[in-house]
Amino acid sequence: MTENRTQADATPIVRLRAVSKVYGTYTAIASLDLDILNGEFITFLGPSGSGKTTTLMMLAGFEAPTSGSIEMDGQRIERLPAHKRNIGVVFQNYALFPHMTVRENLSFPLKVRGVARDEITRRVGAALEQVHLGAMGDRRPIQLSGGQQQRVALARAIIFKPKLIVLDEPLGALDKNLREHLQTELKALHRDLGTTMVFVTHDQSEALMLSDRVAVFNKGRIEQIGSPSELYRAPATPFVASFIGENNMLDGEIVGREAGDVVVRFAGGATLRAPSQDWCQTAARVSFNLRPESLRLATDAAKPGCQRVSARVLDTVYLGDQNRVVLEADGIGRLMLKADAENGRALAPGDVVQVEMTVASGRVLTRANNET
Ligand code: ADP
Ligand code: MG
């Protein structure tokens, strides 16, 4: 996986401290601390109902926090109305003004800010070019496709040169091809403008593709925040491990140590090793994680640093460029493996194979306070 280019410097532009949001008796956001770095593209990723929109609304000024503080450029903003926060906003269905042309829609945020007419004309022209809608200025929203409307919404959010742009599932209503196209455009726009962007999605591949950093939301909390590759390679919790990418997750118990590794035993009696971590201690109940692509079918002698298990093929799924092989590993349980198409195709249910993996590719996660 290639790391996304980071233009962020380490200075936070926004600081949320102990921010909570309670609706009646329901705590939507518990106590959230977050720094948003100047210039970064940061994504809130999480399942529906995990608190992404609520957090974004508090940042943009459409919801007031129940408690806690929000600072932007060192100023407390949590009680400022939205239009005084200098934040551009794009929503999934952010209604453009239907009776106005595209040009009028884009002029509006500049007019309310008292920008001179010549300057408005110039900036509207530039914004239309930036979102590739140069010829569409005189149309009304209803005469545009969904993707074009979202481009206008984006142009309207950037046109007053806000310090921060927040986008709540802006591509969620678009079909896959268009969505991927606009992801690429959004990334290019972020590179060109250098403006800090806060993006919300429940789609992990969209988050990985776009972001410098991703904050993974679960039940009103941020479970982990990091670069896409940090989250993929070193998930901190079983939730993050299961939400980002595919994972074999096996319940086991640490039964010993060997050098820098821990030995984990599964209910079926077999053991596997993985690198130890600070918190690891004997008798700890763990989730043992193996990415499907880190497993391979062994055809030759065992390699140093590798471990093997014997397994029975339950099913194979042909996917063109690869095969997914579902296995029952002796004394361990269900494993899913990605094999290259030729390698996996010869297999049939019932076949017995040797599965090999490096010790380094295993990752143990604590189950102590996270039984999801
Ligand atoms: P997400 O954007 O991650 O899907 P939301 O931030 O919209 O999640 O919602 C988080 C939780 O807060 C959900 O359980 C939702 O039902 C609840 N919630 C959001 N807005 C309100 C509201 N105005 N009144 C009551 N509950 C709300
Ligand atoms: Mg939402």
XYZ file of N, CA and C in Angstrom, residues 155-319:
495
model
N -17.635 23.385 -5.077
C -17.171 24.722 -5.485
C -17.718 25.779 -4.529
N -18.972 25.615 -4.108
C -19.572 26.595 -3.206
C -18.882 26.577 -1.836
N -18.378 25.391 -1.457
C -17.692 25.290 -0.161
C -16.290 25.886 -0.200
N -15.648 25.850 -1.355
C -14.257 26.333 -1.403
C -14.163 27.799 -1.810
N -15.248 28.351 -2.354
C -15.134 29.628 -3.054
C -14.820 30.803 -2.127
N -15.194 30.699 -0.846
C -14.873 31.815 0.049
C -13.564 31.567 0.790
N -12.764 30.620 0.261
C -11.440 30.326 0.819
C -11.483 30.080 2.321
N -12.287 29.085 2.717
C -12.375 28.776 4.146
C -11.065 28.170 4.655
N -10.895 28.233 5.969
C -9.714 27.635 6.612
C -9.809 26.124 6.615
N -11.069 25.643 6.580
C -11.323 24.217 6.784
C -12.524 23.847 5.921
N -12.476 22.676 5.316
C -13.637 22.193 4.565
C -14.068 20.869 5.168
N -15.369 20.751 5.500
C -15.870 19.487 6.034
C -16.861 18.899 5.033
N -16.773 17.593 4.849
C -17.577 16.921 3.835
C -18.184 15.667 4.451
N -19.520 15.613 4.513
C -20.197 14.477 5.138
C -20.753 13.544 4.064
N -20.082 12.442 3.839
C -20.477 11.442 2.839
C -20.885 12.105 1.524
N -20.064 12.979 0.969
C -20.484 13.748 -0.207
C -20.651 12.886 -1.451
N -20.036 11.715 -1.465
C -20.093 10.883 -2.666
C -21.007 9.682 -2.467
N -21.677 9.638 -1.314
C -22.440 8.456 -0.932
C -23.592 8.114 -1.856
N -24.180 9.124 -2.519
C -25.358 8.862 -3.345
C -24.993 8.548 -4.796
N -23.694 8.552 -5.107
C -23.285 8.396 -6.508
C -22.931 6.937 -6.813
N -23.066 6.550 -8.086
C -22.710 5.165 -8.419
C -21.190 4.993 -8.401
N -20.769 3.723 -8.418
C -19.382 3.390 -8.114
C -18.371 4.091 -9.024
N -18.603 4.070 -10.326
C -17.630 4.668 -11.248
C -17.465 6.158 -11.020
N -18.609 6.819 -10.883
C -18.591 8.262 -10.670
C -17.943 8.593 -9.335
N -18.261 7.773 -8.346
C -17.693 7.990 -7.024
C -16.164 7.923 -7.074
N -15.649 6.903 -7.759
C -14.190 6.758 -7.849
C -13.571 7.926 -8.607
N -14.269 8.374 -9.639
C -13.795 9.519 -10.409
C -13.703 10.768 -9.532
N -14.763 11.004 -8.763
C -14.776 12.197 -7.905
C -13.808 12.081 -6.730
N -13.541 10.855 -6.286
C -12.509 10.685 -5.248
C -11.175 11.204 -5.755
N -10.845 10.831 -6.980
C -9.582 11.272 -7.574
C -9.557 12.788 -7.701
N -10.682 13.363 -8.126
C -10.741 14.824 -8.274
C -10.619 15.530 -6.932
N -11.265 14.953 -5.925
C -11.223 15.572 -4.603
C -9.798 15.562 -4.054
N -9.119 14.463 -4.300
C -7.736 14.357 -3.847
C -6.857 15.396 -4.551
N -7.083 15.564 -5.840
C -6.306 16.555 -6.597
C -6.616 17.971 -6.106
N -7.895 18.204 -5.795
C -8.299 19.524 -5.311
C -7.635 19.824 -3.961
N -7.593 18.826 -3.106
C -6.929 19.009 -1.816
C -5.451 19.336 -2.007
N -4.832 18.668 -2.948
C -3.412 18.921 -3.242
C -3.229 20.351 -3.755
N -4.118 20.785 -4.641
C -3.978 22.124 -5.243
C -4.248 23.233 -4.230
N -5.310 23.056 -3.427
C -5.699 24.118 -2.504
C -4.846 24.119 -1.238
N -4.469 22.922 -0.794
C -3.734 22.812 0.470
C -4.605 23.091 1.688
N -5.927 23.195 1.498
C -6.837 23.469 2.624
C -7.077 22.188 3.426
N -7.139 22.336 4.730
C -7.445 21.202 5.598
C -8.836 20.670 5.262
N -8.958 19.359 5.095
C -10.260 18.767 4.801
C -10.594 17.684 5.813
N -11.849 17.718 6.272
C -12.363 16.685 7.177
C -13.500 15.986 6.442
N -13.319 14.702 6.206
C -14.197 13.943 5.326
C -14.833 12.819 6.135
N -16.119 12.582 5.897
C -16.807 11.495 6.604
C -17.223 10.416 5.620
N -16.969 9.171 5.974
C -17.460 8.065 5.163
C -17.621 6.809 6.023
N -18.465 5.873 5.555
C -18.503 4.564 6.208
C -17.788 3.539 5.334
N -17.178 4.023 4.232
C -16.559 3.135 3.247
C -15.048 3.108 3.471
N -14.551 1.977 3.955
C -13.139 1.920 4.339
C -12.194 2.123 3.152
N -12.551 1.632 1.969
C -11.613 1.796 0.856
C -11.536 3.267 0.439
N -12.670 3.969 0.515
C -12.667 5.403 0.238
C -11.773 6.138 1.246
N -11.881 5.755 2.512
C -11.066 6.387 3.560
C -9.576 6.135 3.324
N -9.228 4.905 3.000
C -7.808 4.577 2.809
C -7.252 5.301 1.599
N -8.069 5.405 0.553
C -7.611 5.976 -0.701
C -7.369 7.491 -0.575
N -8.210 8.178 0.195
C -8.162 9.639 0.197
C -7.261 10.245 1.272
N -7.076 9.561 2.385
C -6.708 10.270 3.605
C -5.228 10.261 3.942
N -4.783 11.367 4.560
C -3.497 11.360 5.256
C -3.644 10.581 6.558
N -4.740 10.879 7.290
C -5.017 10.145 8.528
C -6.491 9.775 8.562
N -6.774 8.693 9.268
C -8.144 8.222 9.428
C -8.423 8.068 10.924
N -9.557 8.615 11.368
C -10.013 8.398 12.745
C -11.140 7.376 12.675
N -10.960 6.235 13.326
C -11.966 5.179 13.270
C -12.934 5.347 14.438
N -14.206 5.591 14.093
C -15.260 5.811 15.085
C -15.988 4.509 15.374
N -16.293 4.305 16.662
C -17.134 3.184 17.065
C -17.886 3.596 18.322
N -19.201 3.531 18.269
C -20.038 3.830 19.441
C -19.677 5.152 20.108
N -19.553 6.210 19.330
C -19.339 7.533 19.897
C -17.934 7.810 20.398
N -16.987 6.925 20.060
C -15.590 7.148 20.443
C -14.687 6.951 19.248
N -13.484 7.544 19.323
C -12.462 7.255 18.322
C -11.624 6.096 18.851
N -11.662 4.976 18.157
C -10.918 3.795 18.632
C -9.448 3.880 18.267
N -9.154 4.487 17.131
C -7.763 4.606 16.710
C -7.675 5.696 15.656
N -6.540 6.369 15.648
C -6.317 7.379 14.625
C -4.908 7.178 14.089
N -4.780 7.177 12.770
C -3.462 6.947 12.201
C -3.504 7.016 10.693
N -2.350 6.849 10.073
C -2.294 6.829 8.612
C -2.964 5.537 8.137
N -3.401 5.510 6.869
C -4.013 4.281 6.363
C -3.142 3.040 6.594
N -1.846 3.149 6.352
C -1.031 1.940 6.494
C -0.830 1.564 7.961
N -0.790 2.550 8.860
C -0.718 2.211 10.293
C -1.960 1.427 10.719
N -3.105 1.887 10.263
C -4.344 1.219 10.657
C -4.406 -0.190 10.084
N -3.911 -0.335 8.874
C -3.969 -1.650 8.239
C -2.955 -2.612 8.861
N -1.731 -2.102 9.067
C -0.662 -2.981 9.552
C -0.723 -3.195 11.044
N -1.160 -2.184 11.774
C -1.110 -2.276 13.233
C -2.411 -1.808 13.868
N -3.524 -2.485 13.562
C -4.782 -2.107 14.211
C -4.643 -2.278 15.723
N -5.220 -1.325 16.466
C -5.052 -1.340 17.927
C -6.111 -2.173 18.621
N -7.248 -2.361 17.962
C -8.344 -3.090 18.603
C -8.969 -4.072 17.606
N -9.652 -5.087 18.130
C -10.339 -6.023 17.227
C -11.328 -5.311 16.300
N -11.972 -4.244 16.801
C -12.924 -3.528 15.949
C -12.216 -2.931 14.730
N -11.095 -2.268 14.960
C -10.352 -1.661 13.844
C -9.839 -2.759 12.909
N -9.364 -3.845 13.490
C -8.837 -4.949 12.677
C -9.917 -5.540 11.783
N -11.150 -5.563 12.263
C -12.208 -6.159 11.451
C -12.830 -5.145 10.508
N -12.781 -3.867 10.853
C -13.450 -2.853 10.030
C -12.596 -2.452 8.837
N -11.270 -2.507 8.988
C -10.378 -2.082 7.906
C -9.712 -3.299 7.293
N -10.055 -3.570 6.057
C -9.508 -4.734 5.369
C -10.123 -6.017 5.899
N -9.701 -7.125 5.320
C -10.207 -8.414 5.780
C -9.235 -9.003 6.776
N -9.734 -9.818 7.646
C -8.902 -10.354 8.701
C -9.438 -11.696 9.165
N -8.544 -12.630 9.403
C -8.902 -13.821 10.171
C -8.697 -13.482 11.639
N -9.746 -13.611 12.432
C -9.641 -13.264 13.854
C -9.994 -14.485 14.680
N -9.010 -14.960 15.430
C -9.177 -16.210 16.161
C -9.002 -15.958 17.647
N -9.926 -16.446 18.452
C -9.809 -16.274 19.902
C -8.816 -17.281 20.474
N -7.925 -16.787 21.317
C -6.942 -17.690 21.932
C -6.444 -17.124 23.236
N -5.412 -17.782 23.771
C -4.867 -17.382 25.065
C -3.349 -17.461 24.991
N -2.673 -16.471 25.562
C -1.210 -16.509 25.571
C -0.772 -17.568 26.578
N 0.028 -18.533 26.088
C 0.466 -19.616 26.979
C 1.966 -19.611 27.193
N 2.681 -18.715 26.531
C 4.128 -18.681 26.756
C 4.802 -17.664 25.869
N 6.129 -17.533 26.047
C 6.923 -16.610 25.257
C 8.136 -17.327 24.706
N 8.547 -16.899 23.527
C 9.807 -17.394 22.955
C 10.473 -16.200 22.327
N 11.637 -15.819 22.859
C 12.343 -14.621 22.395
C 11.367 -13.451 22.404
N 11.206 -12.750 21.286
C 10.306 -11.597 21.249
C 8.887 -11.964 20.851
N 8.562 -13.252 20.888
C 7.235 -13.682 20.428
C 6.389 -14.184 21.586
N 5.086 -14.176 21.343
C 4.199 -14.870 22.271
C 3.671 -16.118 21.577
N 3.353 -17.120 22.387
C 2.745 -18.340 21.874
C 1.277 -18.310 22.292
N 0.401 -18.447 21.311
C -1.044 -18.370 21.577
C -1.660 -19.739 21.316
N -2.452 -20.212 22.287
C -3.142 -21.487 22.086
C -4.623 -21.241 21.844
N -5.159 -21.986 20.902
C -6.572 -21.847 20.534
C -7.374 -22.951 21.207
N -8.698 -22.752 21.211
C -9.575 -23.722 21.895
C -9.367 -25.130 21.345
N -9.040 -25.228 20.059
C -8.833 -26.541 19.442
C -7.523 -27.197 19.823
N -6.649 -26.480 20.553
C -5.431 -27.087 21.083
C -4.144 -26.703 20.358
N -4.227 -26.239 19.112
C -3.019 -25.880 18.370
C -2.482 -24.531 18.846
N -1.222 -24.238 18.512
C -0.621 -22.952 18.888
C -0.037 -22.262 17.667
N 0.021 -20.938 17.737
C 0.712 -20.122 16.731
C 1.475 -19.032 17.482
N 2.520 -18.522 16.827
C 3.299 -17.441 17.431
C 3.034 -16.119 16.713
N 3.243 -15.038 17.440
C 3.142 -13.683 16.875
C 4.088 -12.789 17.670
N 4.478 -11.640 17.097
C 5.345 -10.730 17.861
C 4.658 -10.284 19.148
N 5.436 -10.217 20.225
C 4.889 -9.770 21.506
C 4.680 -8.256 21.487
N 3.781 -7.780 22.336
C 3.588 -6.341 22.526
C 3.655 -6.020 24.016
N 3.773 -4.716 24.317
C 3.978 -4.275 25.711
C 3.032 -4.948 26.700
N 1.774 -5.011 26.333
C 0.740 -5.434 27.280
C 0.635 -6.947 27.421
N 1.349 -7.681 26.562
C 1.165 -9.136 26.527
C 1.635 -9.800 27.815
N 0.807 -10.635 28.396
C 1.252 -11.458 29.503
C 0.555 -12.802 29.454
N 1.209 -13.764 30.076
C 0.696 -15.125 30.035
C -0.711 -15.169 30.632
N -1.559 -15.962 30.017
C -2.961 -16.167 30.395
C -3.888 -15.074 29.848
N -3.326 -14.039 29.184
C -4.198 -13.023 28.589
C -5.008 -13.648 27.456
N -6.281 -13.291 27.425
C -7.135 -13.745 26.320
C -6.961 -12.760 25.167
N -6.678 -13.292 24.000
C -6.360 -12.416 22.873
C -7.163 -12.790 21.636
N -7.218 -11.817 20.745
C -7.700 -12.074 19.394
C -6.455 -12.162 18.515
N -6.286 -13.294 17.851
C -5.110 -13.510 17.003
C -5.523 -13.181 15.572
N -4.847 -12.181 14.975
C -5.253 -11.682 13.650
C -4.256 -12.043 12.569
N -4.787 -12.543 11.481
C -3.968 -12.865 10.314
C -4.668 -12.331 9.075
N -4.009 -11.451 8.335
C -4.583 -10.983 7.072
C -4.584 -12.137 6.059
N -5.650 -12.263 5.269
C -5.720 -13.380 4.309
C -4.531 -13.421 3.341
N -3.995 -12.242 2.996
C -2.896 -12.241 2.041
C -1.563 -12.612 2.677
N -1.527 -12.730 4.007
C -0.271 -13.136 4.636
C -0.191 -14.661 4.801
N -1.247 -15.353 4.389
C -1.223 -16.822 4.410
C -0.893 -17.332 3.016
N -0.066 -18.409 2.950
C 0.131 -19.002 1.627
C 0.117 -20.516 1.708
N -0.171 -21.106 0.581
C -0.171 -22.563 0.507
C 1.280 -22.996 0.360
N 1.769 -23.821 1.300
C 3.166 -24.243 1.277
C 3.336 -25.383 0.285
N 4.328 -25.246 -0.573
C 4.580 -26.300 -1.546
C 6.001 -26.823 -1.423
N 6.809 -26.161 -0.584
C 8.210 -26.548 -0.465
C 8.579 -26.676 1.008
N 9.870 -26.753 1.291
C 10.312 -26.922 2.681
C 10.014 -25.661 3.482
N 9.784 -25.839 4.770
C 9.467 -24.695 5.647
C 10.616 -23.699 5.661
N 10.266 -22.404 5.687
C 11.273 -21.341 5.694
C 11.501 -20.868 7.125
N 12.723 -20.360 7.391
C 12.951 -19.818 8.734
C 12.030 -18.625 8.998
N 11.588 -18.481 10.236
C 10.699 -17.369 10.574
C 9.259 -17.643 10.200
N 9.002 -18.824 9.652
C 7.633 -19.165 9.263
C 7.080 -20.255 10.169
N 5.771 -20.342 10.202
C 5.120 -21.441 10.911
C 4.067 -22.028 9.984
N 3.731 -23.287 10.253
C 2.794 -23.983 9.367
C 1.673 -24.634 10.137
N 0.548 -24.721 9.469
C -0.530 -25.513 10.044
C -1.128 -26.371 8.935
N -1.668 -27.496 9.332
C -2.345 -28.375 8.399
C -3.823 -27.971 8.354
N -4.403 -27.981 7.156
C -5.788 -27.513 7.046
C -6.524 -28.284 5.958
N -7.848 -28.294 6.100
C -8.712 -28.954 5.118
C -9.485 -27.880 4.358
N -9.534 -28.023 3.043
C -10.235 -27.037 2.220
C -11.745 -27.220 2.376
N -12.440 -26.130 2.704
C -13.903 -26.178 2.793
C -14.543 -25.670 1.510
N -13.913 -24.638 0.928
C -14.533 -24.008 -0.232
C -13.493 -23.166 -0.952
N -13.652 -22.995 -2.251
C -12.810 -22.046 -2.985
C -13.714 -21.148 -3.807
N -13.327 -19.889 -3.903
C -14.100 -18.918 -4.673
C -13.170 -18.291 -5.697
N -13.508 -18.445 -6.956
C -12.681 -17.906 -8.031
C -13.060 -16.454 -8.290
N -12.066 -15.554 -8.252
C -12.355 -14.128 -8.426
C -11.537 -13.505 -9.541
